[in-house]
Coordinates of C-alpha atoms in Angstrom, one line a residue:
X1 CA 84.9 86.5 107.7
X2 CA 86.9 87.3 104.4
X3 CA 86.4 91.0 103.4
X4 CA 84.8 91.0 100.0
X5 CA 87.2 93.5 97.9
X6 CA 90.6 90.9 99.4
X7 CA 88.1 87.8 98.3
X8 CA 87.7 88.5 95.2
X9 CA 91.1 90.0 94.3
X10 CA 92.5 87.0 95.5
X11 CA 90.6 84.6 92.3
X12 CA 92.1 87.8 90.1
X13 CA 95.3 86.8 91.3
X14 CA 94.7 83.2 90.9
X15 CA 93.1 83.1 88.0
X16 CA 95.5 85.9 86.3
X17 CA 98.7 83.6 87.5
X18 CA 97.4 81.1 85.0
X19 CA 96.4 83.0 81.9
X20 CA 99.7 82.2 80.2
X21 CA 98.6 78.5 80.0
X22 CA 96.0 76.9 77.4
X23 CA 94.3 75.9 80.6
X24 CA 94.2 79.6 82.5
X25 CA 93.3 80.9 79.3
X26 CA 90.6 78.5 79.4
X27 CA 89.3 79.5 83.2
X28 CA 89.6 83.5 82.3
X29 CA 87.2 83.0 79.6
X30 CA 85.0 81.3 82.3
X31 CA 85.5 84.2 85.1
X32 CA 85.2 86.9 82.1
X33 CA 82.0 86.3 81.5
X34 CA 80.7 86.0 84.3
X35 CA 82.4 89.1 85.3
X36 CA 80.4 90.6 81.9
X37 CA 76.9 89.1 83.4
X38 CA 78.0 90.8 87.0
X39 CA 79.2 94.0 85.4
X40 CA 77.3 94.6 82.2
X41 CA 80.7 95.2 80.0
X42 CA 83.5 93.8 78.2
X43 CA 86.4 93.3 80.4
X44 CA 89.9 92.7 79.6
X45 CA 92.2 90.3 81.7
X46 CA 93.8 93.0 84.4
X47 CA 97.3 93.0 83.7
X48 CA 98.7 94.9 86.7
X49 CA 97.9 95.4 90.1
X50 CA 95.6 98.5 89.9
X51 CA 93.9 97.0 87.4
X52 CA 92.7 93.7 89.6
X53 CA 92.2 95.8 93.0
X54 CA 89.7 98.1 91.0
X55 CA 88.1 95.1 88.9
X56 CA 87.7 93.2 92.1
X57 CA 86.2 96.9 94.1
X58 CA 83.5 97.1 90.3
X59 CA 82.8 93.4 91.0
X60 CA 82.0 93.6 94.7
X61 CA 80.3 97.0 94.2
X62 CA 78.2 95.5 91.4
X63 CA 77.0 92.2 93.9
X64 CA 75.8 94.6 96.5
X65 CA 72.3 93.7 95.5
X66 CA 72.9 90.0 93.9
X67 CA 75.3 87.9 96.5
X68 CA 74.2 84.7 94.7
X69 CA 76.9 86.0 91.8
X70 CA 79.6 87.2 94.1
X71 CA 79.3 83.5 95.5
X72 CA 79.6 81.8 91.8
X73 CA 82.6 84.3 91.5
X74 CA 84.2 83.2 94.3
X75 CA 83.5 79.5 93.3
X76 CA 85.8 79.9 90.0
X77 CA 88.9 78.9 91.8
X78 CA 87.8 75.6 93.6
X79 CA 90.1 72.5 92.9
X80 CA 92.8 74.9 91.5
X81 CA 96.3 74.3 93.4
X82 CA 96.9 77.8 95.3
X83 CA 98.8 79.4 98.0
X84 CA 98.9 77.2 101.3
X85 CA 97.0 77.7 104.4
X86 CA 98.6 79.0 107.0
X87 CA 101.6 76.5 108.3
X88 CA 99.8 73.6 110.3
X89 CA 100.2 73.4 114.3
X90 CA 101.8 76.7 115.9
X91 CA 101.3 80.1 113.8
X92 CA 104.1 82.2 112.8
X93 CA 105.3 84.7 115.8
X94 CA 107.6 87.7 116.0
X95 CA 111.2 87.3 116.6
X96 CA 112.0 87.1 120.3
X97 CA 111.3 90.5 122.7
X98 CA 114.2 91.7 124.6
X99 CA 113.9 90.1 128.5
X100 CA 114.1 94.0 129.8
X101 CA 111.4 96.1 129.2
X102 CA 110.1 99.0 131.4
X103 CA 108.2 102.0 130.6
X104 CA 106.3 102.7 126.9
X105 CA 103.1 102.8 128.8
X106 CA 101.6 105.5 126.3
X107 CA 103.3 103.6 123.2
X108 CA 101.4 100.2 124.5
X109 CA 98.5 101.9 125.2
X110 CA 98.3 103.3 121.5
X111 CA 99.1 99.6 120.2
X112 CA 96.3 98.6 122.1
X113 CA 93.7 101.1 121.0
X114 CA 94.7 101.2 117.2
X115 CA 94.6 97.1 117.2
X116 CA 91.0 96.9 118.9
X117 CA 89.1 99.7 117.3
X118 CA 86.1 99.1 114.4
X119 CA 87.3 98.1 111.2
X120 CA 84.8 100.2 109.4
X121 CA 87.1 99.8 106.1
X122 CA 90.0 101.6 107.2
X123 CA 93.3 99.4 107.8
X124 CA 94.2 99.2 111.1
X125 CA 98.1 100.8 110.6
X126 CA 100.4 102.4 113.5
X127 CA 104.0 103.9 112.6
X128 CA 106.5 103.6 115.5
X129 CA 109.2 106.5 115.0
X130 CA 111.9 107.2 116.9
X131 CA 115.9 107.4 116.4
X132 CA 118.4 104.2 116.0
X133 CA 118.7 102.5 119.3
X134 CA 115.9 104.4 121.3
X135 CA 113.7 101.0 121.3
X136 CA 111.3 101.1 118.6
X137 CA 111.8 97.1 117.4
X138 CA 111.7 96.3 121.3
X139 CA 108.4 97.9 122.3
X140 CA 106.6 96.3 119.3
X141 CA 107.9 93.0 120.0
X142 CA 107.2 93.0 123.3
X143 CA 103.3 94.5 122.8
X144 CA 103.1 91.9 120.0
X145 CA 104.2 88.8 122.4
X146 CA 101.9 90.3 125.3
X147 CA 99.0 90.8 123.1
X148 CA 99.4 87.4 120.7
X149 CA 96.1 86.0 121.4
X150 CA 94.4 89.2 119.4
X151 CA 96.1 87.7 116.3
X152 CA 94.9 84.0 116.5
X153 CA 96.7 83.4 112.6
X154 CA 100.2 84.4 113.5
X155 CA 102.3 87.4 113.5
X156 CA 104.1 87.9 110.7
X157 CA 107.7 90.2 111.0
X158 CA 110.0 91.4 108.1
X159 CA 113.1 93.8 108.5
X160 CA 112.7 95.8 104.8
X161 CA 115.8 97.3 105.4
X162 CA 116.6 98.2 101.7
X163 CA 114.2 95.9 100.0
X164 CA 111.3 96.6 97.2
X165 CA 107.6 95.8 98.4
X166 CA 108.2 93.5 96.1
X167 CA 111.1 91.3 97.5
X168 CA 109.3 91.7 101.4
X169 CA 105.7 90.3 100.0
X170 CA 108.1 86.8 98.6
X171 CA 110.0 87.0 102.3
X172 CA 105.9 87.2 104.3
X173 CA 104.9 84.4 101.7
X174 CA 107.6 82.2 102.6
X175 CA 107.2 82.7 106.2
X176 CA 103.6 82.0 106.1
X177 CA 104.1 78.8 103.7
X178 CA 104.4 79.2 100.5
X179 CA 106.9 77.4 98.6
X180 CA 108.5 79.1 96.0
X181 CA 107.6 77.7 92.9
X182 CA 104.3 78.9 94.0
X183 CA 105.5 82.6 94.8
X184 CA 104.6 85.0 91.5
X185 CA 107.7 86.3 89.5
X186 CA 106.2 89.6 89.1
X187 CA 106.0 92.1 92.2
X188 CA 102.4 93.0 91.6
X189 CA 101.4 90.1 91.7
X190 CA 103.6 89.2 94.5
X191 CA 101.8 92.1 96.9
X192 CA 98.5 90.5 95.1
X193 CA 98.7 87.1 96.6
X194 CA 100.3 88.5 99.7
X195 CA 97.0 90.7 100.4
X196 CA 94.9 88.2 99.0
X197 CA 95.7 85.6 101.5
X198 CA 96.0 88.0 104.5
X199 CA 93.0 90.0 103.7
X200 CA 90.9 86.8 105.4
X201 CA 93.3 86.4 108.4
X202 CA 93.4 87.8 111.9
X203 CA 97.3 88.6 111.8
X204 CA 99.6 90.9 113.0
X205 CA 102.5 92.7 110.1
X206 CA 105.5 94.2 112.0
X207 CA 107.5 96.1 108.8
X208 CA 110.9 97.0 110.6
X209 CA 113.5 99.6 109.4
X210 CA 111.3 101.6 106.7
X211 CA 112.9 104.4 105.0
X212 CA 109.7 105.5 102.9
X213 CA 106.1 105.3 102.8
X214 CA 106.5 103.3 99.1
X215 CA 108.5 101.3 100.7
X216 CA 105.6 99.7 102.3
X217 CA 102.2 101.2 101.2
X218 CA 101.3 98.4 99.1
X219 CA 101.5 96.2 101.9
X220 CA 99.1 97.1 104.3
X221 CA 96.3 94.9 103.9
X222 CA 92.6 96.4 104.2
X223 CA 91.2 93.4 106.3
X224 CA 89.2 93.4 108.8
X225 CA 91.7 91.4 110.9
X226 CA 95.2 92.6 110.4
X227 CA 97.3 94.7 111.8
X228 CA 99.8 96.6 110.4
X229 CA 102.9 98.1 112.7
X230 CA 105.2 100.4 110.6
X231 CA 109.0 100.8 112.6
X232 CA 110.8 103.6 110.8
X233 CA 113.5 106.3 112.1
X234 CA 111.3 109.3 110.9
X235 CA 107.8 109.9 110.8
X236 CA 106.2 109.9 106.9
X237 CA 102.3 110.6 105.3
X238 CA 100.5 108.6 103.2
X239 CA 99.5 105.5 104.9
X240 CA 96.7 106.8 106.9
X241 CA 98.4 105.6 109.8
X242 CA 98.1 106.5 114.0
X243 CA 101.6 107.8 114.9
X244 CA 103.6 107.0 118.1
X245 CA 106.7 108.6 118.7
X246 CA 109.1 107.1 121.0
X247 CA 112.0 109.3 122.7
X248 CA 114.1 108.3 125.7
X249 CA 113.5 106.9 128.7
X250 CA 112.7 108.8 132.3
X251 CA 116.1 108.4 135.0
X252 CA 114.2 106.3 136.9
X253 CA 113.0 103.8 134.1
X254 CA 116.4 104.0 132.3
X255 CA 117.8 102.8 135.8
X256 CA 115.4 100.0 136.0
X257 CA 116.9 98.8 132.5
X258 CA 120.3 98.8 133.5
X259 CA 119.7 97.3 136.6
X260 CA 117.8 94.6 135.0
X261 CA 120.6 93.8 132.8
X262 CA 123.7 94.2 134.9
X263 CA 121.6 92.5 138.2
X264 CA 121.0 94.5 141.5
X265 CA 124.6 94.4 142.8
X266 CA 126.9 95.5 140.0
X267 CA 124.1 99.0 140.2
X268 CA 124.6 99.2 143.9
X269 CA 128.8 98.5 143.4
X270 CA 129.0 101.5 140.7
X271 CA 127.1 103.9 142.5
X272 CA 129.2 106.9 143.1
X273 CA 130.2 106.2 138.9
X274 CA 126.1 105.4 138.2
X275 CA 124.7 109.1 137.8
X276 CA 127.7 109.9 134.8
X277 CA 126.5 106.5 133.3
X278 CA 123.0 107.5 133.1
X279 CA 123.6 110.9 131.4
X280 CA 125.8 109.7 129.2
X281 CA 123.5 107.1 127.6
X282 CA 120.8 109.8 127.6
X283 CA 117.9 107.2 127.8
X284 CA 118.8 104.9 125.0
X285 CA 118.1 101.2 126.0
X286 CA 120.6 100.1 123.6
X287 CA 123.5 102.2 125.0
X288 CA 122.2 100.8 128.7

């Protein structure tokens, strides 16, 4: 079911991509006043991103008692060309999780619980923090794979490594489908049509490499189906989300790695040299 507030921002968005055009003029003046009739005021074409996420919260809020408007609202758009559906045939899926994995049974466990619990109105959102090359990227990938049948509309993975919210809501677009003629100039309304199409989905967001909570903020999407996983080096406020720290492995899970990797025998050749090797990658799976 498509939560409300991410329904109705989406027609904003749609309808606001038009207004430069005799023809969205045309449809504005249509949803305006009906937006008057729902809200009992004047109101102005929203011309930034606040401005449609708290027109489309006065519009929902206002409908509470009269749905029969809220569904005329959400009519406006019909017929209008819009962002694709998701891509036909398979969904969108993560990269591909490293083929040795042991361990993170707390970090899974966390994935698990934050994924599954009530909606109630808060995003589901977990940041994953831990330093370069202690597996951060690998334990989400591998949760994501294991638990892909949670997130029935795809999985949708960006490395933001030194991009705007912005620039990562055109990249998510284009993975899920959208060509780029249809992709909004603007970066509001980028994030805007990004969390109007996701806010209906059951989807899993994996945001590698953040350095900052703006970084990212105004892409976790309030829906009742998506998941948000946050992979950063440091832990950061702000985005109401469950925090798992990951630090290094046990000895005996860190053994299990390298022995996976380097098979059985080459372990059992370099035993006398296998203890130094241990402590000296300190429980990194990168540096086994």
């Amino acid at each position: 079911m498509v939560e409300p507030v991410s329904a109705v921002l989406g027609v904003l968005v749609a309808v606001g991509s038009g207004t430069a055009n005799e023809a969205g003029k045309q449809l504005w003046e249509t949803a305006g006043a009906l937006v008057r009739r729902i809200t009992g005021r004047e109101v102005a074409a929203p011309a930034t991103a606040t401005e449609r996420q708290d027109l489309a919260a006065s519009i929902v809020a206002a409908c509470a008692d009269r749905p029969e408007l809220l569904a005329q609202f959400l009519q406006l758009t019909r017929g209008l060309p819009g962002p694709p559906d998701w891509p036909a045939g398979a969904p969108p899926r993560l990269p591909s999780a490293p083929y040795v994995f042991t361990d993170r049974r707390e970090i899974l466990r966390g994935l698990d619980e934050e994924s599954a619990r009530p909606f109630r109105g808060r995003p589901r959102t977990v940041q994953l923090h831990g330093p370069e090359g202690i597996g951060t990227t690998a334990a989400v990938l591998h949760w994501g794979w294991r638990r892909a049948d949670r997130f029935p509309d795809g999985q949708l993975y960006a490395d933001v490594r030194g991009a705007t919210p912005g620039e990562t809501a055109a990249r998510l677009l284009r993975r899920i489908g959208t060509p780029d003629d249809r992709i909004p100039p603007a970066a509001a309304d980028r994030v805007d049509a990004l969390r109007g199409l996701l806010g209906e989905r059951r989807v899993l967001v994996v945001l590698d490499h953040v350095t900052s909570t703006a970084q990212v903020r105004p892409l976790v999407v309030p829906g009742p189906g998506v998941c948000t996983v946050v992979v950063a080096r440091e832990r950061f406020a702000g985005l109401g989300a469950v925090h798992l720290p990951l630090g290094p492995l046990p000895p005996r899970d860190a053994r299990r790695v390298l022995t996976g990797v380097a098979g059985k025998a080459a372990v059992a050749a370099a035993r006398a040299t296998l203890p130094a090797v241990l402590d000296r990658c300190a429980g990194h799976p990168y540096a086994l």
